[in-house]
Coordinates of C-alpha atoms and ligand atoms in Angstrom, one line a residue:
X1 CA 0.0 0.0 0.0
X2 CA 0.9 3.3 -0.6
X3 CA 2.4 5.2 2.5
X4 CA 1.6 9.3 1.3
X5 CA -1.9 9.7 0.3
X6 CA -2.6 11.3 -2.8
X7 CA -4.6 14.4 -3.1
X8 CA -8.4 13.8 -2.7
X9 CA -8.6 16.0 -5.8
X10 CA -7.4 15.5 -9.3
X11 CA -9.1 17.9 -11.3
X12 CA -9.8 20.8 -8.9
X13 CA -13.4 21.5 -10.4
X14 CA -14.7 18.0 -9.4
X15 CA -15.5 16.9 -5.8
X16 CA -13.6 14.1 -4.9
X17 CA -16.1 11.6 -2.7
X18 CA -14.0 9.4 -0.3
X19 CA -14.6 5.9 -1.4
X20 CA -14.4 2.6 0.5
X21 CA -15.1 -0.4 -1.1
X22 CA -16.0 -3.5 1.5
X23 CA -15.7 -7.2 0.4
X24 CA -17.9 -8.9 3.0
X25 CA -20.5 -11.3 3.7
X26 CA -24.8 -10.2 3.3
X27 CA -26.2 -10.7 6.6
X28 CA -30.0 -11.1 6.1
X29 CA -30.5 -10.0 9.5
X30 CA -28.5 -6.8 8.4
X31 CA -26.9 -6.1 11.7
X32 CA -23.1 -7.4 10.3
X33 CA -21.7 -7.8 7.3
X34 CA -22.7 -5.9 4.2
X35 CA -25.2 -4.0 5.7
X36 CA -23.3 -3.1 8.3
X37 CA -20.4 -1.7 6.4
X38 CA -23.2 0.6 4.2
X39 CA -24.7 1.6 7.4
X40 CA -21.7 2.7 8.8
X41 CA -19.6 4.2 5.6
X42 CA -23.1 6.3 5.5
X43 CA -22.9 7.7 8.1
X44 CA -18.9 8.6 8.8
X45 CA -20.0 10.2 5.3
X46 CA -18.3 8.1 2.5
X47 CA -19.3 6.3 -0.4
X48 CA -19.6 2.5 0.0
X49 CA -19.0 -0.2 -2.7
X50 CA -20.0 -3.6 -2.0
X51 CA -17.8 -6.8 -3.2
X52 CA -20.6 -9.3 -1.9
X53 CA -18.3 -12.9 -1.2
X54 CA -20.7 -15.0 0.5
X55 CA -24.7 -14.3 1.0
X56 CA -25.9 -15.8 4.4
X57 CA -29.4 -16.9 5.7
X58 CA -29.0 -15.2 9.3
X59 CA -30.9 -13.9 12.1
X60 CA -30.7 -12.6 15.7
X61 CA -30.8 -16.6 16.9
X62 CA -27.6 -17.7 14.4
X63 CA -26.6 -18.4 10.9
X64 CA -28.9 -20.9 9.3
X65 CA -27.2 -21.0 6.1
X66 CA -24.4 -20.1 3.8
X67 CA -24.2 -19.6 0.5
X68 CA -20.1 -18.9 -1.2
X69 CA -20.2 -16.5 -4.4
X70 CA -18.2 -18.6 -6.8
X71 CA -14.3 -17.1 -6.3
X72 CA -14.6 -16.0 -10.2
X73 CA -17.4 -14.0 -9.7
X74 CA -15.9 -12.4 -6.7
X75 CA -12.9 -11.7 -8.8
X76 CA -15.6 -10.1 -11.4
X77 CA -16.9 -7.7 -9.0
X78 CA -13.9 -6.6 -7.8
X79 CA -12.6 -5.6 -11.5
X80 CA -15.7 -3.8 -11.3
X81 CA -15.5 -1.6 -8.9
X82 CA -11.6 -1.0 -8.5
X83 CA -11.1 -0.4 -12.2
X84 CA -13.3 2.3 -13.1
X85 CA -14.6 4.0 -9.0
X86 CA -11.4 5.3 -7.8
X87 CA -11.4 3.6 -4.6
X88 CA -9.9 4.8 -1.3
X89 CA -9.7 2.0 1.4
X90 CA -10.7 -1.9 0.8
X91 CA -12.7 -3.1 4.0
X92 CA -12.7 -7.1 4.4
X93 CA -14.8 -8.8 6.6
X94 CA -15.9 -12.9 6.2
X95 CA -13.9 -14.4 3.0
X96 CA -14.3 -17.9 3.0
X97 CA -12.6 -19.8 0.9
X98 CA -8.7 -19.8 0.3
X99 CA -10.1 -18.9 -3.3
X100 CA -11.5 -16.1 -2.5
X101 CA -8.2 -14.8 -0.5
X102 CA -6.2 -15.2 -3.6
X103 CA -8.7 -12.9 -5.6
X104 CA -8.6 -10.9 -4.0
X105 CA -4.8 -10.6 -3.5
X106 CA -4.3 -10.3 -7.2
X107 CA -7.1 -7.1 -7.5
X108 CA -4.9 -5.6 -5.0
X109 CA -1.8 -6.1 -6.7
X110 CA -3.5 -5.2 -10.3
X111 CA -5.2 -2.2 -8.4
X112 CA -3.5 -0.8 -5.9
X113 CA -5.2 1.5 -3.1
X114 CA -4.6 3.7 -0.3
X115 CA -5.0 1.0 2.5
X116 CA -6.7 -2.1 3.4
X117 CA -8.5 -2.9 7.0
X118 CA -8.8 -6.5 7.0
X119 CA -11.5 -7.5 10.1
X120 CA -10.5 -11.1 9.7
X121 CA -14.2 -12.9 10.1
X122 CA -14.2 -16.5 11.6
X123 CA -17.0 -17.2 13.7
X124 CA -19.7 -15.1 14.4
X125 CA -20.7 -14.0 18.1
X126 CA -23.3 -16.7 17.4
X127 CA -20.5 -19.5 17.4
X128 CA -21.1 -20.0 13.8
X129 CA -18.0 -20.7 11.3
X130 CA -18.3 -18.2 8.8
X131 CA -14.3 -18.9 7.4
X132 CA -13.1 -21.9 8.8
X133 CA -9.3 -23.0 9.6
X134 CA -8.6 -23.8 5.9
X135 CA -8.7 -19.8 5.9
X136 CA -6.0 -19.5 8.6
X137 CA -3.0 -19.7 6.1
X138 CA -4.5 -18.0 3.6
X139 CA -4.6 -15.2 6.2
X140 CA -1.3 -15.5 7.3
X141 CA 0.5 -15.6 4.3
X142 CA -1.2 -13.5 1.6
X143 CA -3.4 -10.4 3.3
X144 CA -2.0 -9.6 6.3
X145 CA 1.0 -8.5 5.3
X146 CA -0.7 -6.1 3.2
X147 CA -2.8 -4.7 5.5
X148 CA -2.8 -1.6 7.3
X149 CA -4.5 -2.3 10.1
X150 CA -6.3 -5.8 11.2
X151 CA -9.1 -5.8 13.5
X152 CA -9.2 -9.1 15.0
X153 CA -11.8 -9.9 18.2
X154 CA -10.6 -12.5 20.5
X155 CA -11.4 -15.4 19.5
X156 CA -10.3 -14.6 16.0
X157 CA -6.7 -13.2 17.6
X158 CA -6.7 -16.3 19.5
X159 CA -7.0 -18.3 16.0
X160 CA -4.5 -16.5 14.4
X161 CA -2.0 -17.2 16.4
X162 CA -2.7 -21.2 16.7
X163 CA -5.2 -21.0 19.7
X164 CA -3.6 -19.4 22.9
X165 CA -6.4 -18.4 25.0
X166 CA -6.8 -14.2 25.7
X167 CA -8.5 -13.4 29.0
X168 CA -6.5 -10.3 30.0
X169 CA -5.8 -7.1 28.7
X170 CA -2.2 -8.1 29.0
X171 CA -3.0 -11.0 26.9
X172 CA -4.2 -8.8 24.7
X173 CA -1.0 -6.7 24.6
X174 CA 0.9 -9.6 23.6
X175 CA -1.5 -11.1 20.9
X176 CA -1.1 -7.4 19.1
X177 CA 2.8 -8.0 19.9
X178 CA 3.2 -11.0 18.0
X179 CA 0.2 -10.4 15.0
X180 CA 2.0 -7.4 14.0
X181 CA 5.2 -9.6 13.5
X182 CA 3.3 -11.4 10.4
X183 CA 2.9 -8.2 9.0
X184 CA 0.0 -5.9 9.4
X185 CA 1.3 -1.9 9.8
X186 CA -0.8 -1.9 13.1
X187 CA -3.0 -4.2 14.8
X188 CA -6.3 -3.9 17.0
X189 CA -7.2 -6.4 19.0
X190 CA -10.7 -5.8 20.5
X191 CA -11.9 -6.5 23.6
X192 CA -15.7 -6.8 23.3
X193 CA -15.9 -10.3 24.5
X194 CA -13.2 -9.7 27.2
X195 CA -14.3 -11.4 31.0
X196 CA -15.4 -9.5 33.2
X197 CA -14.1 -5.9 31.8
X198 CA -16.3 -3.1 33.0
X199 CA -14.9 -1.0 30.4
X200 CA -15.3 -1.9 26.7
X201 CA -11.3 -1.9 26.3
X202 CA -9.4 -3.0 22.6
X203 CA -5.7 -2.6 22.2
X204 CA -4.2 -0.7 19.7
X205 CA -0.3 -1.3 18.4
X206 CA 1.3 0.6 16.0
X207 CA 5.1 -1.5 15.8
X208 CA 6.2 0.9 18.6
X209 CA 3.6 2.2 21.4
X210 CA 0.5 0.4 22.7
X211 CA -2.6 2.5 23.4
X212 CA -5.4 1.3 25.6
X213 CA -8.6 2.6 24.1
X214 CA -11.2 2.5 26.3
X215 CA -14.7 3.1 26.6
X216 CA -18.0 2.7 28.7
X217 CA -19.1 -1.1 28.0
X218 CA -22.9 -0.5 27.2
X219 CA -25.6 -2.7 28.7
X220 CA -27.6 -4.3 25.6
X221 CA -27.9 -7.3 23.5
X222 CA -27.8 -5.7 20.4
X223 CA -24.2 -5.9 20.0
X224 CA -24.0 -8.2 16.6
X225 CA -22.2 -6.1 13.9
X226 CA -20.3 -3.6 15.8
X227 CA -16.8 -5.7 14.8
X228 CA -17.8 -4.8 10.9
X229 CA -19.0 -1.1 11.4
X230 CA -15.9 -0.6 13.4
X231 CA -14.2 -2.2 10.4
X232 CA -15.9 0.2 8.4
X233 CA -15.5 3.4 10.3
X234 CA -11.7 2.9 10.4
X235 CA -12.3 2.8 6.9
X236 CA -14.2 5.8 6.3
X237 CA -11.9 8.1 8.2
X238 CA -8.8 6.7 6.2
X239 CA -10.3 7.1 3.2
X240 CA -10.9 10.8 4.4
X241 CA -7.5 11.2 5.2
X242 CA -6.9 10.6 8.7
X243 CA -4.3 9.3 10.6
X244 CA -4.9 5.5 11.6
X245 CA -4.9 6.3 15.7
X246 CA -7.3 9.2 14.8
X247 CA -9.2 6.9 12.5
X248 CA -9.3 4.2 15.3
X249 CA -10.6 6.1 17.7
X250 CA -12.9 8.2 16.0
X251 CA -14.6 4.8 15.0
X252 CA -14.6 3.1 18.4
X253 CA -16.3 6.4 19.3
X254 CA -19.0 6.3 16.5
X255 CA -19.7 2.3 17.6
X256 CA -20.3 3.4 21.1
X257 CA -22.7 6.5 20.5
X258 CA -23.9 3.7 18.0
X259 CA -24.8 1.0 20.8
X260 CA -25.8 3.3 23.1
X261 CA -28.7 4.7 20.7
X262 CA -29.8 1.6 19.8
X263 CA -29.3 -0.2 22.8
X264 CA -33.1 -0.9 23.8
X265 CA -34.9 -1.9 20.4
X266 CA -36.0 -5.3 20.6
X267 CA -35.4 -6.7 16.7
X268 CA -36.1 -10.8 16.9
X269 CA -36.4 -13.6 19.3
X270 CA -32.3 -14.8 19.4
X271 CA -29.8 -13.6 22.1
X272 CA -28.1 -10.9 19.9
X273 CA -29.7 -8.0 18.4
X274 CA -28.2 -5.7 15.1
X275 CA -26.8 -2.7 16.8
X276 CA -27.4 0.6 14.2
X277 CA -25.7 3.0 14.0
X278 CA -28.4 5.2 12.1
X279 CA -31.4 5.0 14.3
X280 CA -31.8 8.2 16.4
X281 CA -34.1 6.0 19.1
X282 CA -34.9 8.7 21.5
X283 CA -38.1 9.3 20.8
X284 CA -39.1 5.2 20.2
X285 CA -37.8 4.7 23.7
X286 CA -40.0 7.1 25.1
X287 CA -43.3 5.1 23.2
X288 CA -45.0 8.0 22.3
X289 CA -43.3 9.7 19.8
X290 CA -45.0 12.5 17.1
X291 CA -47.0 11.9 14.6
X292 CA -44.1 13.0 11.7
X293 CA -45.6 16.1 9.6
X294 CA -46.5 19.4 10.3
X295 CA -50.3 20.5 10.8
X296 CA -50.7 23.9 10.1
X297 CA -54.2 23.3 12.0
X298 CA -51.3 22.8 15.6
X299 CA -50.8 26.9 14.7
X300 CA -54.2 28.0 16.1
X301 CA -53.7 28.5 19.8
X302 CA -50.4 29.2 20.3
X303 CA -48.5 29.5 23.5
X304 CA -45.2 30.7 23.8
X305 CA -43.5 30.3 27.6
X306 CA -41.5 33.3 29.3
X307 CA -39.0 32.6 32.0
X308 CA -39.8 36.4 33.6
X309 CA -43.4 35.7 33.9
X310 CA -43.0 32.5 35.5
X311 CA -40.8 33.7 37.8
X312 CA -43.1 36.2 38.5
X313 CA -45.9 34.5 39.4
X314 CA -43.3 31.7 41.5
X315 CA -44.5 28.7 38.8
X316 CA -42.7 26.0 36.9
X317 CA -42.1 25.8 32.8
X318 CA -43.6 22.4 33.4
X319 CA -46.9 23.8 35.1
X320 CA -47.0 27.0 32.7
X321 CA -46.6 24.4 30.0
X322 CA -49.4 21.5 31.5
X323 CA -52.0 24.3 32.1
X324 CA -51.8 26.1 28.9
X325 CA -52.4 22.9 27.2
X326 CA -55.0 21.6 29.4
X327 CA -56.6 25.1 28.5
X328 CA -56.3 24.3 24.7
X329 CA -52.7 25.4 23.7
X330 CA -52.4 23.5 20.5
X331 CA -48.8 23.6 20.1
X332 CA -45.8 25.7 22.6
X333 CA -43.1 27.4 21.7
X334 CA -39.9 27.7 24.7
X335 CA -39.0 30.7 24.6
X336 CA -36.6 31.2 27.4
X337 CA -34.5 34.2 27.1
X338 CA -32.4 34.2 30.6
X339 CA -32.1 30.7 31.5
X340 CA -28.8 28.6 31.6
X341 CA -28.1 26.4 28.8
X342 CA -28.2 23.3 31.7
X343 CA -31.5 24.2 33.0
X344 CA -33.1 25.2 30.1
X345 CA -32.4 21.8 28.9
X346 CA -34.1 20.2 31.5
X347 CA -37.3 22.0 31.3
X348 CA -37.3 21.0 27.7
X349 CA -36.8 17.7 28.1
X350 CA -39.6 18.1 30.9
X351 CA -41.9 19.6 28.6
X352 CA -41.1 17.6 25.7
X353 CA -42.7 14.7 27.9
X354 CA -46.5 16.6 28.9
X355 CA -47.0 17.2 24.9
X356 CA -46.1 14.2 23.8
X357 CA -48.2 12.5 26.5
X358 CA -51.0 15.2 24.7
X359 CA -49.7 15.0 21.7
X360 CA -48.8 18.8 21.4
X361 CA -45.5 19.7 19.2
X362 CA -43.1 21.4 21.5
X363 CA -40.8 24.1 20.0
X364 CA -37.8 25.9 20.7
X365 CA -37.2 29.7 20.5
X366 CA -33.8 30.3 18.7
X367 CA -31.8 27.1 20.1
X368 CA -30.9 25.1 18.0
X369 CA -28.7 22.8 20.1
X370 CA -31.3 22.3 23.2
X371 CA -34.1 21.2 20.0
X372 CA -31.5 18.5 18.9
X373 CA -30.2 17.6 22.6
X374 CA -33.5 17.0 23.8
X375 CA -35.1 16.0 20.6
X376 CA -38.1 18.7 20.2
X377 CA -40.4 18.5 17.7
X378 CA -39.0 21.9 16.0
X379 CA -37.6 25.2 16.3
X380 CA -38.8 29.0 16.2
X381 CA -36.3 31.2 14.5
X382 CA -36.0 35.1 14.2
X383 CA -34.5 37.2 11.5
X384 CA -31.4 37.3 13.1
X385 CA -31.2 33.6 14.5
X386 CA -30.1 30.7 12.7
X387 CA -30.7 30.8 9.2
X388 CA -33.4 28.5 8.2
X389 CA -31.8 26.7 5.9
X390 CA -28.8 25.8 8.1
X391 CA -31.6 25.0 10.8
X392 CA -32.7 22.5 8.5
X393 CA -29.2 20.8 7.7
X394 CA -29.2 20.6 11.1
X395 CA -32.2 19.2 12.3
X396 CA -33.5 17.1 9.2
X397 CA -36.4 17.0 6.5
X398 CA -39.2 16.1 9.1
X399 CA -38.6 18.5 12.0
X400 CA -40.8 22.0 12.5
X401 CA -39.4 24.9 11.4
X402 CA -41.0 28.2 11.8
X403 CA -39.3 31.8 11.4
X404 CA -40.4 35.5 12.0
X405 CA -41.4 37.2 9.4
X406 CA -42.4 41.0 9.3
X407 CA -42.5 41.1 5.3
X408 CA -43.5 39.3 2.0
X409 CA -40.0 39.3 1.0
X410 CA -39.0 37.3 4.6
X411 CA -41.6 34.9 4.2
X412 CA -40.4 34.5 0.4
X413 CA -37.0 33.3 1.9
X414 CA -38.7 31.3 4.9
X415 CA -40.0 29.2 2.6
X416 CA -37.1 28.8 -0.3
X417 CA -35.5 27.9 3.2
X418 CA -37.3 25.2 3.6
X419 CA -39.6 26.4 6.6
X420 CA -42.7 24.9 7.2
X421 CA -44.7 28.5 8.6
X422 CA -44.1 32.0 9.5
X423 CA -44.8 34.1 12.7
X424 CA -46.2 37.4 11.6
X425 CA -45.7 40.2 14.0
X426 CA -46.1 42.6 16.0
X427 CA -49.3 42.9 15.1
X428 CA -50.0 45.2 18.1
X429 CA -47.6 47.0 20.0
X430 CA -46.4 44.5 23.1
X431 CA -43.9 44.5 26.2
X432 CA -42.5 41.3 25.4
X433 CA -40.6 42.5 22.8
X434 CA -38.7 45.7 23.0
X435 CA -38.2 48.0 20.4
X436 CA -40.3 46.1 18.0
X437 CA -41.5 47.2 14.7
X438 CA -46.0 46.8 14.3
X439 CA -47.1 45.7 11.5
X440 CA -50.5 46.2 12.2
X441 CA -53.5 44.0 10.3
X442 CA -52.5 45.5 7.1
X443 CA -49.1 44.8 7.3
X444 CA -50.3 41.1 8.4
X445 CA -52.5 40.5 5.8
X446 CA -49.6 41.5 3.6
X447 CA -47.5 38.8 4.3
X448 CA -50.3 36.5 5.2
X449 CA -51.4 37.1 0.7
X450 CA -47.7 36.8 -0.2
X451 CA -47.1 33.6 2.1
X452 CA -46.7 30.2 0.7
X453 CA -46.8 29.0 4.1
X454 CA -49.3 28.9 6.6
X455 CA -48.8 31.4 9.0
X456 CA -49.8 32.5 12.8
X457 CA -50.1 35.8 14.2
X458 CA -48.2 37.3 16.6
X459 CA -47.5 40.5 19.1
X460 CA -49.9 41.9 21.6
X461 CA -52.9 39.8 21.0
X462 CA -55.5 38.8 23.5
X463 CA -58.9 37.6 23.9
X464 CA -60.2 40.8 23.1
X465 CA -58.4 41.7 19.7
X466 CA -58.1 37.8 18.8
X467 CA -61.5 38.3 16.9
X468 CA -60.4 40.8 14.6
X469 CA -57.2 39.2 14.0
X470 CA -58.4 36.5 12.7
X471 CA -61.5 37.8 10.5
X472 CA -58.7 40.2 8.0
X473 CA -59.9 36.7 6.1
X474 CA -57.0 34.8 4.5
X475 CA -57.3 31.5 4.5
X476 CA -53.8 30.8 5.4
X477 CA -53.9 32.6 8.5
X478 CA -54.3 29.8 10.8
X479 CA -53.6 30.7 14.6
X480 CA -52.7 33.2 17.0
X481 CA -49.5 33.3 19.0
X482 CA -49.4 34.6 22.5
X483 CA -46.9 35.6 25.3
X484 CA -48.5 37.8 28.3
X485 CA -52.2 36.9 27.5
X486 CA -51.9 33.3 29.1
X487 CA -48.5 33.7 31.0
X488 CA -48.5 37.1 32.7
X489 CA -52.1 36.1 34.4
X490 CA -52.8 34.5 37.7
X491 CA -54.7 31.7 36.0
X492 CA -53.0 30.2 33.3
X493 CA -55.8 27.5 32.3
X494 CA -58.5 30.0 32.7
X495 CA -56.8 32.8 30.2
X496 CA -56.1 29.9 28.1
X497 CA -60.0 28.5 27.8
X498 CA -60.9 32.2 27.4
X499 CA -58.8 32.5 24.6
X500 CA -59.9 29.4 22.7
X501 CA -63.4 29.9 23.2
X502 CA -62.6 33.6 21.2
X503 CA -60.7 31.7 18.8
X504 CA -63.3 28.7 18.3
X505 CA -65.9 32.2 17.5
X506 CA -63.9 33.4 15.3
X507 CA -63.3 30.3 13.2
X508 CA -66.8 29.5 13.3
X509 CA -68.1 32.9 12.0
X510 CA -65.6 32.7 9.2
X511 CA -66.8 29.3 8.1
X512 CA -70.4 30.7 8.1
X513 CA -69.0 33.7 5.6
X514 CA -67.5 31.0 3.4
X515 CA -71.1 29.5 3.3
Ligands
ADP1 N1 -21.2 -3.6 25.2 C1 -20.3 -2.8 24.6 N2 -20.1 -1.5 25.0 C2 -19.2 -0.6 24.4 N3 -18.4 -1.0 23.4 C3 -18.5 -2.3 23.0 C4 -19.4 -3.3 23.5 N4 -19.3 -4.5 22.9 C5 -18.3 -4.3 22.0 N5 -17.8 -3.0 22.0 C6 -16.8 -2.4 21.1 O1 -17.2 -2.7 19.8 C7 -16.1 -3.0 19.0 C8 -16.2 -4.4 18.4 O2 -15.7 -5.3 19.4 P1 -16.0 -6.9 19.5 O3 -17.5 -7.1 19.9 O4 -15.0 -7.4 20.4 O5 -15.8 -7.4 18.0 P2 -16.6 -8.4 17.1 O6 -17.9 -7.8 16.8 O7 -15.8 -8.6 15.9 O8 -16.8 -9.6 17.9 C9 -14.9 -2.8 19.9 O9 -14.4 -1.5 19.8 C10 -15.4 -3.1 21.3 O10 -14.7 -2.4 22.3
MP5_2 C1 -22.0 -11.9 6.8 C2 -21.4 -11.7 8.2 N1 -20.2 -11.0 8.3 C3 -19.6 -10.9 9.5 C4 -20.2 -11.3 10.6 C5 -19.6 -11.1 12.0 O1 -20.3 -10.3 12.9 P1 -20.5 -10.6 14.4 O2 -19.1 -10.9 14.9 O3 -20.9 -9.3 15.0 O4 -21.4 -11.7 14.6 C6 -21.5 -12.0 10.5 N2 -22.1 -12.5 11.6 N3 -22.0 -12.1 9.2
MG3 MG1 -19.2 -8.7 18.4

């Protein structure tokens, strides 16, 4: 392999995608193998090519079956890909016949790459042979040598080097000792299936130092596949360019954020569950997550919080938050101007659970950060917030965006940016807000006629200007927004019934015009 990388770039004007190209096993069960390897090359951000050398009938109880792809075809594929996708990194994981290993030696050779991680697949954590001994010399002679780094577990070290028995990290220390004398540039030997190890620990040797990598050992059984995505990982970050011990650890880091998101799905009957690395789970683990979409309808009685009003009138977020919503609050908005980031994130988190348990959508006012550390179902950004469009890089397609808008030509951009409504406002002149411009209804219905998006009013309404507000009769005016009117009062459900009674009046009388 080539010790300096080559420029990502050849011609400057083209984009360059890093490019790993794994020659591995299908799992059915898609928590190792192939799958595995496109799971986790997605999401370290590379492009994944798939030699496929055996297809296996597999679930979370063991392998039922395998199938070998004739060693030609293997050798077909492989011409493939490495002569015409400029590939990066080869990842191997389960080659099982000597045949195969050959092959695959000669592409290498015919079509050199940058490196190649070789995760040397014997038996799954099932105790199934996936390569047996026949593959040991093979191994040995022909790819470790060329590897750049090998990635053996236990049991596989332990084969390697003609069966000694690993139970310590010392052990460990040793095994890397004598596997990098048949070859490899650096070896990692993980520790997974270590004994009584609190920590999930794998050594690391590079020819000189040893490196204890260590992390928290996560309490699940869905633990089948992390040997390949780590595989993959290492991959992915050397086909970006990094340094192996950065690449290593990076990827044991990714495995572990990995396992610990996915750690309570229950996926089949066996003793080993797929770990994923792509499932955000939060919300599943809570059992009562929301119903994915906006409902511009969820505009129409709209509450947003205020940290000096609460502390006014000596209440919680959490019972400002359950009494406007037992009042008729259709969706809230945190709005928390001079809380700590720590605290703040905690009353989220608490609110998050009252309107999911009413199936409310709960917003956040300019943070981005506490929306995607406490999973929210959206944001509320100003003009001088986070830019919508980077709000929705950041949070993804299905979250709630909103953004205030005092023009046509703001709610132009809001939606280009991908928003999903607009906050038109002040409407009336308000304290909650200082210095802020009124737009009055005319300047509303303005922005309400050039709006794509659906759109709720907002600045100094209350039960007795709500009326009017919402008969300037445009059809995508859906709700109004309010501060004061349900939080600076010493009955937070009552003002909140009040309002949606005006509000309910209002929609009615509207409907009756339409008729
Ligand atoms: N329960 C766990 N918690 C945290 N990390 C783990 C856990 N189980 C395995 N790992 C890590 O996952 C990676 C794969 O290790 P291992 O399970 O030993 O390999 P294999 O899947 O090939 O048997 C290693 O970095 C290991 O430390
Ligand atoms: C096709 C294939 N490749 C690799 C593994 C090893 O994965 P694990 O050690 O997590 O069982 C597997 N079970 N199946
Ligand atoms: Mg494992």
């Amino acid at each position: 392999m080539q010790e300096d990388k080559a420029p990502m770039t050849s011609d400057h004007s083209k984009l360059k995608i890093p490019h790993v190209l794994t020659v591995a096993g299908s799992d059915s069960g898609a928590g190792a193998g192939i799958q595995a390897d496109i799971k986790a090359c997605a999401a370290r951000g590379v492009y994944c090519s798939t030699v496929i050398t055996a297809v296996t009938a597999q679930n979370t109880v063991g392998v039922q079956g395998v199938n070998v792809v004739p060693e030609d075809f293997v050798g077909e594929q492989l011409k493939s890909v490495l002569s015409d996708m400029e590939v990066d990194v080869v990842k191997t994981g389960m080659l099982p016949s000597i045949g195969i290993v050959n092959v695959l030696n000669q592409s290498l050779r015919e079509f050199p790459v940058q490196a190649l991680v070789v995760d040397p697949v014997m038996v799954s954590t099932s105790g199934d042979v996936l390569a047996g001994p026949s593959i040991l010399a093979g191994f040995r002679e022909d790819l470790l040598p060329l590897a750049d780094i090998i990635t053996p577990n236990l049991k596989e070290a332990s084969a390697l080097l003609g069966g000694q028995q690993l139970e310590t990290v010392s052990d460990m220390r040793s095994a890397a000792k004598l596997l990098h004398d048949m070859g490899p540039r650096n070896v990692l030997v993980k520790g997974g299936d270590l004994p009584d190890s609190l920590d999930a620990v794998d050594v690391f040797f590079d020819g000189q130092d040893f490196y204890e990598l260590r992390s928290s050992r996560i309490k699940t059984r869905n633990t089948h596949g992390t040997g390949c995505s780590l595989a993959s990982c290492i991959a992915a970050e050397l086909a970006k360019g990094s340094p192996m011990l950065q690449a290593v650890k990076v990827a044991k880091r990714h495995v572990e954020s990995g396992l610990d998101y996915s750690k309570d799905f229950v996926i089949g009957n066996g003793v080993q569950g797929p770990f994923d690395l792509l499932f955000r789970l939060k919300s599943y683990a809570q059992n009562s997550w929301r119903q994915v979409g906006f409902n511009p309808n969820d505009l129409f009685l709209y509450a947003v919080t205020d940290s000096r009003m609460n502390k006014k009138w000596g209440r919680s977020i959490t019972d400002a938050v359950g009494a406007a919503i037992e009042g008729g609050a259709t969706i809230v908005q945190l709005r928390e101007k001079d809380v700590e980031t720590q605290g703040f994130l905690e009353a989220a988190k608490a609110c998050l659970k009252i309107c999911r348990s009413h199936g409310i959508p709960l917003l956040i006012n300019d943070r981005i950060d506490v929306a995607i550390a406490c999973d929210a179902d959206g944001v509320h950004v100003g003009q001088s917030d986070m830019p919508a469009r980077i709000a929705r890089t950041l949070l993804g397609p299905e979250k709630i965006i909103g953004v205030s808008c005092k023009t046509p030509e703001q709610a132009h951009q809001a939606w280009i940016d991908g928003a999903d409504y607009i906050g038109c406002g002040g409407v009336y002149p308000t304290n909650t807000k200082e210095n802020n411009l009124t737009v009055g209804l005319d300047g509303l219905k303005a922005v309400c006629v050039a709006s794509k998006l659906p759109v709720v009013a907002i600045g100094g309404i209350s039960a007795s200007n709500a009326c009017s507000v919402m008969q300037i009769g445009v059809p995508n005016l859906k709700g109004v927004a309010v501060v004061s009117t349900l939080f600076d009062r010493e009955s937070i459900l009552t003002a909140t019934r009040e309002l949606h009674v005006v509000l309910q009046e209002a929609a009615s009388m509207s409907v009756q015009r339409t008729h």
